[in-house]
PDB file of C-alpha atoms in Angstrom:
ATOM      1  CA  MET A   5       1.861  -7.053  11.515  1.00 89.00           C
ATOM      2  CA  THR A   6       2.827  -5.361   8.116  1.00 93.00           C
ATOM      3  CA  GLU A   7       2.011  -1.728   8.161  1.00 94.00           C
ATOM      4  CA  LEU A   8       1.010  -0.234   4.777  1.00 96.00           C
ATOM      5  CA  LYS A   9       0.943   3.705   4.801  1.00 96.00           C
ATOM      6  CA  ILE A  10      -0.677   5.568   2.077  1.00 97.00           C
ATOM      7  CA  CYS A  11      -0.157   9.295   1.603  1.00 95.00           C
ATOM      8  CA  VAL A  12      -3.453  11.248   1.722  1.00 94.00           C
ATOM      9  CA  GLY A  13      -1.786  14.711   1.367  1.00 92.00           C
ATOM     10  CA  SER A  14      -2.983  17.060  -1.434  1.00 91.00           C
ATOM     11  CA  ALA A  15      -0.744  15.807  -4.271  1.00 92.00           C
ATOM     12  CA  CYS A  16      -1.475  12.125  -3.617  1.00 93.00           C
ATOM     13  CA  HIS A  17      -5.117  12.753  -3.041  1.00 93.00           C
ATOM     14  CA  LEU A  18      -5.341  14.435  -6.486  1.00 93.00           C
ATOM     15  CA  LYS A  19      -3.572  11.425  -7.996  1.00 95.00           C
ATOM     16  CA  GLY A  20      -5.901   8.823  -6.517  1.00 95.00           C
ATOM     17  CA  SER A  21      -4.880   7.970  -3.032  1.00 96.00           C
ATOM     18  CA  THR A  22      -8.405   7.254  -1.963  1.00 96.00           C
ATOM     19  CA  GLU A  23      -8.800   4.779  -4.777  1.00 97.00           C
ATOM     20  CA  VAL A  24      -5.509   3.129  -3.950  1.00 97.00           C
ATOM     21  CA  ILE A  25      -6.688   2.653  -0.324  1.00 97.00           C
ATOM     22  CA  ASP A  26      -9.957   1.235  -1.532  1.00 97.00           C
ATOM     23  CA  ILE A  27      -8.084  -1.250  -3.740  1.00 98.00           C
ATOM     24  CA  PHE A  28      -5.647  -2.160  -0.945  1.00 98.00           C
ATOM     25  CA  LYS A  29      -8.619  -2.879   1.503  1.00 98.00           C
ATOM     26  CA  LYS A  30     -10.196  -5.214  -1.126  1.00 98.00           C
ATOM     27  CA  CYS A  31      -6.887  -6.976  -1.655  1.00 97.00           C
ATOM     28  CA  VAL A  32      -6.610  -7.391   2.259  1.00 97.00           C
ATOM     29  CA  ASP A  33     -10.129  -8.854   2.396  1.00 97.00           C
ATOM     30  CA  SER A  34      -9.869 -11.129  -0.717  1.00 97.00           C
ATOM     31  CA  ARG A  35      -6.540 -12.486   0.236  1.00 96.00           C
ATOM     32  CA  ASN A  36      -7.540 -13.129   3.916  1.00 96.00           C
ATOM     33  CA  VAL A  37      -4.733 -11.142   5.467  1.00 96.00           C
ATOM     34  CA  SER A  38      -6.629  -8.701   7.636  1.00 95.00           C
ATOM     35  CA  ASP A  39      -4.839 -10.074  10.702  1.00 95.00           C
ATOM     36  CA  LYS A  40      -1.438  -9.517   8.900  1.00 95.00           C
ATOM     37  CA  VAL A  41      -1.749  -6.164   7.080  1.00 96.00           C
ATOM     38  CA  GLU A  42      -2.664  -2.827   8.593  1.00 96.00           C
ATOM     39  CA  ILE A  43      -3.539   0.007   6.213  1.00 97.00           C
ATOM     40  CA  LYS A  44      -2.964   3.519   7.538  1.00 96.00           C
ATOM     41  CA  GLY A  45      -3.309   6.986   5.921  1.00 94.00           C
ATOM     42  CA  ALA A  46      -0.284   9.211   6.291  1.00 93.00           C
ATOM     43  CA  PHE A  47       0.343  12.907   5.510  1.00 88.00           C
ATOM     44  CA  CYS A  48       3.166  13.792   3.174  1.00 88.00           C
ATOM     45  CA  LEU A  49       5.807  11.074   2.740  1.00 89.00           C
ATOM     46  CA  GLY A  50       8.047  13.596   0.947  1.00 86.00           C
ATOM     47  CA  HIS A  51       7.701  12.220  -2.561  1.00 86.00           C
ATOM     48  CA  CYS A  52       5.033  14.485  -3.951  1.00 85.00           C
ATOM     49  CA  THR A  53       6.035  14.405  -7.497  1.00 86.00           C
ATOM     50  CA  GLU A  54       6.003  10.585  -7.489  1.00 83.00           C
ATOM     51  CA  ALA A  55       2.480  10.229  -5.952  1.00 79.00           C
ATOM     52  CA  VAL A  56       0.576   8.265  -4.906  1.00 95.00           C
ATOM     53  CA  SER A  57       3.238   7.536  -2.227  1.00 96.00           C
ATOM     54  CA  VAL A  58       3.099   4.285  -0.312  1.00 96.00           C
ATOM     55  CA  CYS A  59       5.360   3.300   2.443  1.00 96.00           C
ATOM     56  CA  LEU A  60       6.072  -0.406   3.061  1.00 95.00           C
ATOM     57  CA  ASN A  61       8.820  -1.615   5.336  1.00 92.00           C
ATOM     58  CA  ASP A  62      10.327   1.872   5.502  1.00 93.00           C
ATOM     59  CA  LYS A  63      10.644   2.195   1.738  1.00 95.00           C
ATOM     60  CA  ILE A  64       8.571   4.585  -0.362  1.00 95.00           C
ATOM     61  CA  TYR A  65       6.902   3.423  -3.601  1.00 96.00           C
ATOM     62  CA  SER A  66       4.882   5.207  -6.209  1.00 96.00           C
ATOM     63  CA  VAL A  67       1.583   3.480  -6.795  1.00 96.00           C
ATOM     64  CA  ALA A  68      -1.281   4.456  -9.068  1.00 96.00           C
ATOM     65  CA  PRO A  69      -4.847   3.026  -8.924  1.00 96.00           C
ATOM     66  CA  GLU A  70      -4.029   1.138 -12.213  1.00 96.00           C
ATOM     67  CA  ASN A  71      -1.126  -0.856 -10.662  1.00 97.00           C
ATOM     68  CA  ALA A  72      -2.289  -0.959  -7.028  1.00 97.00           C
ATOM     69  CA  GLU A  73      -3.478  -4.622  -7.038  1.00 97.00           C
ATOM     70  CA  THR A  74      -0.211  -5.796  -8.792  1.00 97.00           C
ATOM     71  CA  PHE A  75       1.808  -3.779  -6.259  1.00 97.00           C
ATOM     72  CA  PHE A  76      -0.140  -5.445  -3.431  1.00 97.00           C
ATOM     73  CA  ASP A  77       0.617  -8.902  -4.725  1.00 96.00           C
ATOM     74  CA  LYS A  78       4.241  -8.210  -5.601  1.00 95.00           C
ATOM     75  CA  HIS A  79       5.306  -6.286  -2.588  1.00 95.00           C
ATOM     76  CA  VAL A  80       2.913  -6.695   0.280  1.00 96.00           C
ATOM     77  CA  MET A  81       2.143 -10.394  -0.170  1.00 94.00           C
ATOM     78  CA  ASN A  82       5.896 -11.095  -0.767  1.00 90.00           C
ATOM     79  CA  SER A  83       6.681  -9.260   2.358  1.00 87.00           C
ATOM     80  CA  LEU A  84       4.231 -11.387   4.287  1.00 85.00           C
ATOM     81  CA  CYS A  85       5.821 -14.627   2.771  1.00 79.00           C
ATOM     82  CA  GLU A  86       9.357 -13.465   3.847  1.00 72.00           C
ATOM     83  CA  GLU A  87       8.072 -12.803   7.452  1.00 67.00           C
ATOM     84  CA  LEU A  88       7.044 -16.447   7.645  1.00 60.00           C
ATOM     85  CA  LEU A  89      10.477 -17.699   6.715  1.00 57.00           C
TER      86      LEU A  89
END
């Protein structure tokens, strides 16, 4: 199971973490990967100036609502493909 943690701390919340979470949920549903991706809220990931902070495979990324779907396809879906190999 791939764990996708999205910071819901103050800075990330103000920069759209709730919207990023909603976009990720829609991506999980539309790509039929609910059995492979778990979305979790997290408090401060330590990258407040780069918010919205997202942790995938122990790496922190900065994601905005505008690029959340692209991030999901590029990083999360690729991660799932690599797990299958």
